[in-house]
Amino acid sequence: MASDNSTVHLVEHPLVQHKITLMRRKDASTNTFRRLVHEVSALMAYEVLRDVATHEVDVDTPLERTTGRVIDGKKLVFASILRAGTGILDGMLEVVPSARVGHIGLYRDPKTLVVVEYYFKMPADLPDRDVIVVDPMLATGHSAVAALDRIAEHRPKSLKFVCLVSCPEGLAALARAHPDVPVYTAAIDRQLDEHGYILPGLGDAGDRIFGTK
Ligand code: URA
């Protein structure tokens, strides 16, 4: 069972589960769905960044000087798989506004079914940065594996993958290709259908975020 894999973190916080359930409703409007993606992504960021490095700084309160801990947001990269990853990206940037952003665009050639990259732009110096790859749906895993393959070529300091809904097929594909990459997901659904949609899932995340259907 994919969830037995120690690199898979199922985020079971009640607020996350509540929002995922609302997102599944077929009658949720584009506005509602997009807002929920932002909110749940911000909540996921708390879990994903639980082990992010902090350093000590001096801080003057109105009463005296003390020390506190801060993260170095500039060392974080949120890498969005276009186009649906944009929804998670926006939610995570609300929590870590200083993070850097990368984009990777992929499509599946309808004839060969091979994943083709049409866009790739990442911040420089990835060996100094922790990269968090985001895409709402981990379905077949083909795009996630292709994105991780490509980003791994740049030797980031660390690599994580975040999705909202996954399925056993996608988790297995990711575990085979990138066994060391931790995966964060808010749901592990039953299966893929014959068109590559997750069941029960929430439909096409990109269309629902952007209102394109
Ligand atoms: N992509 C989606 O947006 N939804 C699915 O169910 C599978 C892939």
PDB file of C-alpha atoms and ligand atoms in Angstrom:
ATOM      1  CA  MET A   1       0.000   0.000   0.000  1.00  0.00           C
ATOM      2  CA  ALA A   2       1.490   3.310  -1.039  1.00  0.00           C
ATOM      3  CA  SER A   3       0.676   4.994   2.273  1.00  0.00           C
ATOM      4  CA  ASP A   4       3.022   2.508   4.021  1.00  0.00           C
ATOM      5  CA  ASN A   5       5.880   4.207   2.235  1.00  0.00           C
ATOM      6  CA  SER A   6       7.699   6.231   4.892  1.00  0.00           C
ATOM      7  CA  THR A   7       8.312   9.058   2.438  1.00  0.00           C
ATOM      8  CA  VAL A   8       4.545   9.641   2.073  1.00  0.00           C
ATOM      9  CA  HIS A   9       3.100  12.134   4.556  1.00  0.00           C
ATOM     10  CA  LEU A  10      -0.687  12.056   4.637  1.00  0.00           C
ATOM     11  CA  VAL A  11      -1.756  15.390   6.130  1.00  0.00           C
ATOM     12  CA  GLU A  12      -4.763  14.477   8.249  1.00  0.00           C
ATOM     13  CA  HIS A  13      -5.307  17.782  10.046  1.00  0.00           C
ATOM     14  CA  PRO A  14      -9.080  18.331  10.402  1.00  0.00           C
ATOM     15  CA  LEU A  15      -8.937  21.748   8.706  1.00  0.00           C
ATOM     16  CA  VAL A  16      -7.155  20.264   5.700  1.00  0.00           C
ATOM     17  CA  GLN A  17      -9.619  17.384   5.472  1.00  0.00           C
ATOM     18  CA  HIS A  18     -12.574  19.764   5.800  1.00  0.00           C
ATOM     19  CA  LYS A  19     -11.389  21.946   2.927  1.00  0.00           C
ATOM     20  CA  ILE A  20     -10.544  18.990   0.680  1.00  0.00           C
ATOM     21  CA  THR A  21     -14.080  17.672   1.208  1.00  0.00           C
ATOM     22  CA  LEU A  22     -15.559  21.043   0.192  1.00  0.00           C
ATOM     23  CA  MET A  23     -13.322  21.075  -2.909  1.00  0.00           C
ATOM     24  CA  ARG A  24     -14.633  17.687  -4.017  1.00  0.00           C
ATOM     25  CA  ARG A  25     -18.218  18.972  -4.312  1.00  0.00           C
ATOM     26  CA  LYS A  26     -19.105  19.168  -7.973  1.00  0.00           C
ATOM     27  CA  ASP A  27     -21.206  22.301  -7.414  1.00  0.00           C
ATOM     28  CA  ALA A  28     -18.375  24.331  -5.825  1.00  0.00           C
ATOM     29  CA  SER A  29     -17.990  27.510  -7.909  1.00  0.00           C
ATOM     30  CA  THR A  30     -14.671  28.485  -9.527  1.00  0.00           C
ATOM     31  CA  ASN A  31     -14.311  31.241  -6.959  1.00  0.00           C
ATOM     32  CA  THR A  32     -14.926  28.858  -4.048  1.00  0.00           C
ATOM     33  CA  PHE A  33     -12.701  26.139  -5.462  1.00  0.00           C
ATOM     34  CA  ARG A  34      -9.806  28.547  -6.069  1.00  0.00           C
ATOM     35  CA  ARG A  35     -10.126  30.033  -2.578  1.00  0.00           C
ATOM     36  CA  LEU A  36     -10.123  26.547  -1.060  1.00  0.00           C
ATOM     37  CA  VAL A  37      -7.005  25.566  -3.028  1.00  0.00           C
ATOM     38  CA  HIS A  38      -5.228  28.643  -1.632  1.00  0.00           C
ATOM     39  CA  GLU A  39      -6.370  27.959   1.918  1.00  0.00           C
ATOM     40  CA  VAL A  40      -5.554  24.266   1.946  1.00  0.00           C
ATOM     41  CA  SER A  41      -2.171  24.930   0.314  1.00  0.00           C
ATOM     42  CA  ALA A  42      -1.262  27.441   3.007  1.00  0.00           C
ATOM     43  CA  LEU A  43      -2.177  24.827   5.618  1.00  0.00           C
ATOM     44  CA  MET A  44      -0.139  22.175   3.797  1.00  0.00           C
ATOM     45  CA  ALA A  45       2.833  24.556   3.888  1.00  0.00           C
ATOM     46  CA  TYR A  46       2.844  24.345   7.689  1.00  0.00           C
ATOM     47  CA  GLU A  47       3.347  20.593   7.494  1.00  0.00           C
ATOM     48  CA  VAL A  48       5.787  20.622   4.592  1.00  0.00           C
ATOM     49  CA  LEU A  49       7.974  23.266   6.249  1.00  0.00           C
ATOM     50  CA  ARG A  50       7.960  21.657   9.692  1.00  0.00           C
ATOM     51  CA  ASP A  51      11.695  20.864   9.369  1.00  0.00           C
ATOM     52  CA  VAL A  52      12.794  24.012   7.503  1.00  0.00           C
ATOM     53  CA  ALA A  53      16.038  25.515   8.819  1.00  0.00           C
ATOM     54  CA  THR A  54      15.853  28.581  11.095  1.00  0.00           C
ATOM     55  CA  HIS A  55      18.547  30.889  12.397  1.00  0.00           C
ATOM     56  CA  GLU A  56      18.705  33.154  15.395  1.00  0.00           C
ATOM     57  CA  VAL A  57      18.320  36.931  15.066  1.00  0.00           C
ATOM     58  CA  ASP A  58      18.219  39.824  17.522  1.00  0.00           C
ATOM     59  CA  VAL A  59      14.876  41.574  17.826  1.00  0.00           C
ATOM     60  CA  ASP A  60      13.926  44.735  19.699  1.00  0.00           C
ATOM     61  CA  THR A  61      10.494  44.491  21.278  1.00  0.00           C
ATOM     62  CA  PRO A  62       8.885  47.717  22.580  1.00  0.00           C
ATOM     63  CA  LEU A  63      10.360  46.731  25.954  1.00  0.00           C
ATOM     64  CA  GLU A  64      13.780  45.149  25.403  1.00  0.00           C
ATOM     65  CA  ARG A  65      16.111  43.320  23.086  1.00  0.00           C
ATOM     66  CA  THR A  66      15.663  39.553  22.764  1.00  0.00           C
ATOM     67  CA  THR A  67      16.436  36.851  20.235  1.00  0.00           C
ATOM     68  CA  GLY A  68      14.091  34.952  17.950  1.00  0.00           C
ATOM     69  CA  ARG A  69      14.273  32.436  15.133  1.00  0.00           C
ATOM     70  CA  VAL A  70      13.486  33.142  11.485  1.00  0.00           C
ATOM     71  CA  ILE A  71      13.511  31.104   8.322  1.00  0.00           C
ATOM     72  CA  ASP A  72      15.475  32.128   5.268  1.00  0.00           C
ATOM     73  CA  GLY A  73      12.597  32.245   2.798  1.00  0.00           C
ATOM     74  CA  LYS A  74      14.900  33.167  -0.081  1.00  0.00           C
ATOM     75  CA  LYS A  75      16.501  29.739   0.168  1.00  0.00           C
ATOM     76  CA  LEU A  76      13.137  28.100  -0.515  1.00  0.00           C
ATOM     77  CA  VAL A  77      11.867  27.472  -4.014  1.00  0.00           C
ATOM     78  CA  PHE A  78       8.272  26.593  -4.798  1.00  0.00           C
ATOM     79  CA  ALA A  79       8.384  24.915  -8.201  1.00  0.00           C
ATOM     80  CA  SER A  80       4.996  24.838  -9.880  1.00  0.00           C
ATOM     81  CA  ILE A  81       4.054  22.286 -12.509  1.00  0.00           C
ATOM     82  CA  LEU A  82       1.965  24.294 -14.996  1.00  0.00           C
ATOM     83  CA  ARG A  83      -0.764  24.986 -15.016  1.00  0.00           C
ATOM     84  CA  ALA A  84      -2.656  23.658 -11.983  1.00  0.00           C
ATOM     85  CA  GLY A  85       0.392  24.011  -9.714  1.00  0.00           C
ATOM     86  CA  THR A  86      -0.230  27.774  -9.799  1.00  0.00           C
ATOM     87  CA  GLY A  87      -3.131  27.325  -7.375  1.00  0.00           C
ATOM     88  CA  ILE A  88      -0.936  25.698  -4.720  1.00  0.00           C
ATOM     89  CA  LEU A  89       1.864  28.150  -5.426  1.00  0.00           C
ATOM     90  CA  ASP A  90      -0.353  31.157  -4.635  1.00  0.00           C
ATOM     91  CA  GLY A  91      -1.479  29.624  -1.329  1.00  0.00           C
ATOM     92  CA  MET A  92       2.059  28.751  -0.261  1.00  0.00           C
ATOM     93  CA  LEU A  93       3.397  32.197  -1.193  1.00  0.00           C
ATOM     94  CA  GLU A  94       0.876  33.731   1.202  1.00  0.00           C
ATOM     95  CA  VAL A  95       2.674  31.922   4.020  1.00  0.00           C
ATOM     96  CA  VAL A  96       6.245  32.361   2.712  1.00  0.00           C
ATOM     97  CA  PRO A  97       6.137  35.512   0.552  1.00  0.00           C
ATOM     98  CA  SER A  98       9.926  35.696   0.206  1.00  0.00           C
ATOM     99  CA  ALA A  99      10.238  32.232  -1.353  1.00  0.00           C
ATOM    100  CA  ARG A 100      11.616  32.015  -4.863  1.00  0.00           C
ATOM    101  CA  VAL A 101       9.475  30.519  -7.617  1.00  0.00           C
ATOM    102  CA  GLY A 102      10.207  28.105 -10.430  1.00  0.00           C
ATOM    103  CA  HIS A 103       7.926  26.912 -13.236  1.00  0.00           C
ATOM    104  CA  ILE A 104       7.971  23.788 -15.334  1.00  0.00           C
ATOM    105  CA  GLY A 105       5.584  23.244 -18.223  1.00  0.00           C
ATOM    106  CA  LEU A 106       4.905  19.713 -19.424  1.00  0.00           C
ATOM    107  CA  TYR A 107       2.383  18.088 -21.733  1.00  0.00           C
ATOM    108  CA  ARG A 108       1.786  14.557 -22.873  1.00  0.00           C
ATOM    109  CA  ASP A 109       2.280  13.968 -26.610  1.00  0.00           C
ATOM    110  CA  PRO A 110      -1.070  12.428 -27.616  1.00  0.00           C
ATOM    111  CA  LYS A 111       0.590  10.073 -30.140  1.00  0.00           C
ATOM    112  CA  THR A 112       3.623   8.807 -28.243  1.00  0.00           C
ATOM    113  CA  LEU A 113       2.270   9.504 -24.703  1.00  0.00           C
ATOM    114  CA  VAL A 114       5.765  10.741 -23.876  1.00  0.00           C
ATOM    115  CA  VAL A 115       5.939  13.741 -21.517  1.00  0.00           C
ATOM    116  CA  VAL A 116       7.287  16.779 -23.394  1.00  0.00           C
ATOM    117  CA  GLU A 117       8.760  19.801 -21.599  1.00  0.00           C
ATOM    118  CA  TYR A 118       7.782  23.171 -23.104  1.00  0.00           C
ATOM    119  CA  TYR A 119       8.974  25.498 -20.338  1.00  0.00           C
ATOM    120  CA  PHE A 120      11.590  25.361 -17.604  1.00  0.00           C
ATOM    121  CA  LYS A 121      12.692  28.281 -15.469  1.00  0.00           C
ATOM    122  CA  MET A 122      14.174  27.859 -12.015  1.00  0.00           C
ATOM    123  CA  PRO A 123      16.047  30.266  -9.745  1.00  0.00           C
ATOM    124  CA  ALA A 124      19.841  30.050  -9.959  1.00  0.00           C
ATOM    125  CA  ASP A 125      21.967  28.228  -7.394  1.00  0.00           C
ATOM    126  CA  LEU A 126      19.610  25.313  -6.761  1.00  0.00           C
ATOM    127  CA  PRO A 127      22.369  23.471  -4.803  1.00  0.00           C
ATOM    128  CA  ASP A 128      21.852  26.146  -2.094  1.00  0.00           C
ATOM    129  CA  ARG A 129      18.078  25.887  -2.085  1.00  0.00           C
ATOM    130  CA  ASP A 130      15.343  23.592  -0.807  1.00  0.00           C
ATOM    131  CA  VAL A 131      12.924  22.925  -3.649  1.00  0.00           C
ATOM    132  CA  ILE A 132       9.264  22.053  -3.098  1.00  0.00           C
ATOM    133  CA  VAL A 133       7.538  20.870  -6.269  1.00  0.00           C
ATOM    134  CA  VAL A 134       3.775  21.505  -6.309  1.00  0.00           C
ATOM    135  CA  ASP A 135       0.920  20.045  -8.374  1.00  0.00           C
ATOM    136  CA  PRO A 136      -2.599  19.511  -6.985  1.00  0.00           C
ATOM    137  CA  MET A 137      -3.211  16.038  -8.436  1.00  0.00           C
ATOM    138  CA  LEU A 138      -0.785  13.101  -8.398  1.00  0.00           C
ATOM    139  CA  ALA A 139      -2.521  10.851 -10.939  1.00  0.00           C
ATOM    140  CA  THR A 140      -0.337   8.645 -13.191  1.00  0.00           C
ATOM    141  CA  GLY A 141       2.738  10.333 -11.734  1.00  0.00           C
ATOM    142  CA  HIS A 142       4.223  10.932 -15.200  1.00  0.00           C
ATOM    143  CA  SER A 143       4.390  14.731 -14.891  1.00  0.00           C
ATOM    144  CA  ALA A 144       5.609  14.602 -11.303  1.00  0.00           C
ATOM    145  CA  VAL A 145       8.381  12.146 -12.186  1.00  0.00           C
ATOM    146  CA  ALA A 146       9.404  14.189 -15.256  1.00  0.00           C
ATOM    147  CA  ALA A 147       9.471  17.406 -13.209  1.00  0.00           C
ATOM    148  CA  LEU A 148      11.491  15.825 -10.402  1.00  0.00           C
ATOM    149  CA  ASP A 149      13.906  14.222 -12.924  1.00  0.00           C
ATOM    150  CA  ARG A 150      14.523  17.591 -14.525  1.00  0.00           C
ATOM    151  CA  ILE A 151      14.907  19.570 -11.299  1.00  0.00           C
ATOM    152  CA  ALA A 152      17.140  16.872  -9.782  1.00  0.00           C
ATOM    153  CA  GLU A 153      19.592  17.470 -12.674  1.00  0.00           C
ATOM    154  CA  HIS A 154      20.314  20.839 -11.000  1.00  0.00           C
ATOM    155  CA  ARG A 155      21.214  19.149  -7.705  1.00  0.00           C
ATOM    156  CA  PRO A 156      18.961  21.092  -5.297  1.00  0.00           C
ATOM    157  CA  LYS A 157      19.890  20.988  -1.623  1.00  0.00           C
ATOM    158  CA  SER A 158      16.660  19.074  -0.977  1.00  0.00           C
ATOM    159  CA  LEU A 159      13.573  18.095  -2.918  1.00  0.00           C
ATOM    160  CA  LYS A 160       9.978  17.521  -1.778  1.00  0.00           C
ATOM    161  CA  PHE A 161       6.741  16.959  -3.676  1.00  0.00           C
ATOM    162  CA  VAL A 162       3.379  18.358  -2.561  1.00  0.00           C
ATOM    163  CA  CYS A 163      -0.041  17.515  -3.945  1.00  0.00           C
ATOM    164  CA  LEU A 164      -3.560  17.766  -2.594  1.00  0.00           C
ATOM    165  CA  VAL A 165      -5.041  14.512  -3.925  1.00  0.00           C
ATOM    166  CA  SER A 166      -3.049  11.404  -4.850  1.00  0.00           C
ATOM    167  CA  CYS A 167      -3.789   7.779  -5.677  1.00  0.00           C
ATOM    168  CA  PRO A 168      -1.887   4.503  -5.205  1.00  0.00           C
ATOM    169  CA  GLU A 169      -0.765   4.389  -8.867  1.00  0.00           C
ATOM    170  CA  GLY A 170       0.830   7.834  -8.742  1.00  0.00           C
ATOM    171  CA  LEU A 171       2.449   7.279  -5.370  1.00  0.00           C
ATOM    172  CA  ALA A 172       3.922   3.986  -6.594  1.00  0.00           C
ATOM    173  CA  ALA A 173       5.317   5.624  -9.746  1.00  0.00           C
ATOM    174  CA  LEU A 174       6.915   8.372  -7.690  1.00  0.00           C
ATOM    175  CA  ALA A 175       8.330   5.938  -5.150  1.00  0.00           C
ATOM    176  CA  ARG A 176       9.891   3.880  -7.976  1.00  0.00           C
ATOM    177  CA  ALA A 177      11.514   6.870  -9.689  1.00  0.00           C
ATOM    178  CA  HIS A 178      12.360   9.028  -6.653  1.00  0.00           C
ATOM    179  CA  PRO A 179      12.318   6.869  -3.515  1.00  0.00           C
ATOM    180  CA  ASP A 180      14.104   9.551  -1.480  1.00  0.00           C
ATOM    181  CA  VAL A 181      11.729  12.408  -2.251  1.00  0.00           C
ATOM    182  CA  PRO A 182       9.178  12.972   0.540  1.00  0.00           C
ATOM    183  CA  VAL A 183       5.606  13.308  -0.721  1.00  0.00           C
ATOM    184  CA  TYR A 184       2.978  15.373   1.101  1.00  0.00           C
ATOM    185  CA  THR A 185      -0.659  14.746   0.227  1.00  0.00           C
ATOM    186  CA  ALA A 186      -3.989  15.601   1.818  1.00  0.00           C
ATOM    187  CA  ALA A 187      -5.768  12.532   0.397  1.00  0.00           C
ATOM    188  CA  ILE A 188      -4.915   9.130  -1.047  1.00  0.00           C
ATOM    189  CA  ASP A 189      -7.891   8.254  -3.221  1.00  0.00           C
ATOM    190  CA  ARG A 190      -8.965   4.851  -4.502  1.00  0.00           C
ATOM    191  CA  GLN A 191      -7.703   4.590  -8.099  1.00  0.00           C
ATOM    192  CA  LEU A 192      -7.288   6.054 -11.561  1.00  0.00           C
ATOM    193  CA  ASP A 193      -9.998   5.694 -14.176  1.00  0.00           C
ATOM    194  CA  GLU A 194      -9.254   4.753 -17.799  1.00  0.00           C
ATOM    195  CA  HIS A 195      -8.715   8.433 -18.705  1.00  0.00           C
ATOM    196  CA  GLY A 196      -6.166   9.020 -15.970  1.00  0.00           C
ATOM    197  CA  TYR A 197      -8.566  10.818 -13.596  1.00  0.00           C
ATOM    198  CA  ILE A 198      -8.426  10.123  -9.895  1.00  0.00           C
ATOM    199  CA  LEU A 199     -11.485   8.436  -8.358  1.00  0.00           C
ATOM    200  CA  PRO A 200     -13.325   9.747  -6.428  1.00  0.00           C
ATOM    201  CA  GLY A 201     -11.022  12.772  -6.910  1.00  0.00           C
ATOM    202  CA  LEU A 202     -12.300  16.251  -7.602  1.00  0.00           C
ATOM    203  CA  GLY A 203     -12.246  16.402 -11.408  1.00  0.00           C
ATOM    204  CA  ASP A 204      -9.806  18.462 -13.453  1.00  0.00           C
ATOM    205  CA  ALA A 205      -8.051  20.699 -10.932  1.00  0.00           C
ATOM    206  CA  GLY A 206      -6.745  23.127 -13.572  1.00  0.00           C
ATOM    207  CA  ASP A 207     -10.177  23.632 -15.124  1.00  0.00           C
ATOM    208  CA  ARG A 208     -11.736  24.090 -11.701  1.00  0.00           C
ATOM    209  CA  ILE A 209      -9.107  26.617 -10.548  1.00  0.00           C
ATOM    210  CA  PHE A 210      -9.228  28.680 -13.736  1.00  0.00           C
ATOM    211  CA  GLY A 211     -12.884  28.174 -14.725  1.00  0.00           C
ATOM    212  CA  THR A 212     -11.941  26.875 -18.159  1.00  0.00           C
ATOM    213  CA  LYS A 213     -14.803  24.388 -18.403  1.00  0.00           C
TER     214      LYS A 213
HETATM  215  N1  URA B   1      -5.417  15.815 -13.137  1.00  0.00           N
HETATM  216  C1  URA B   1      -6.532  16.376 -12.600  1.00  0.00           C
HETATM  217  O1  URA B   1      -6.699  17.589 -12.612  1.00  0.00           O
HETATM  218  N2  URA B   1      -7.459  15.550 -12.068  1.00  0.00           N
HETATM  219  C2  URA B   1      -7.321  14.217 -12.026  1.00  0.00           C
HETATM  220  O2  URA B   1      -8.190  13.529 -11.497  1.00  0.00           O
HETATM  221  C3  URA B   1      -6.146  13.656 -12.582  1.00  0.00           C
HETATM  222  C4  URA B   1      -5.208  14.484 -13.140  1.00  0.00           C
END
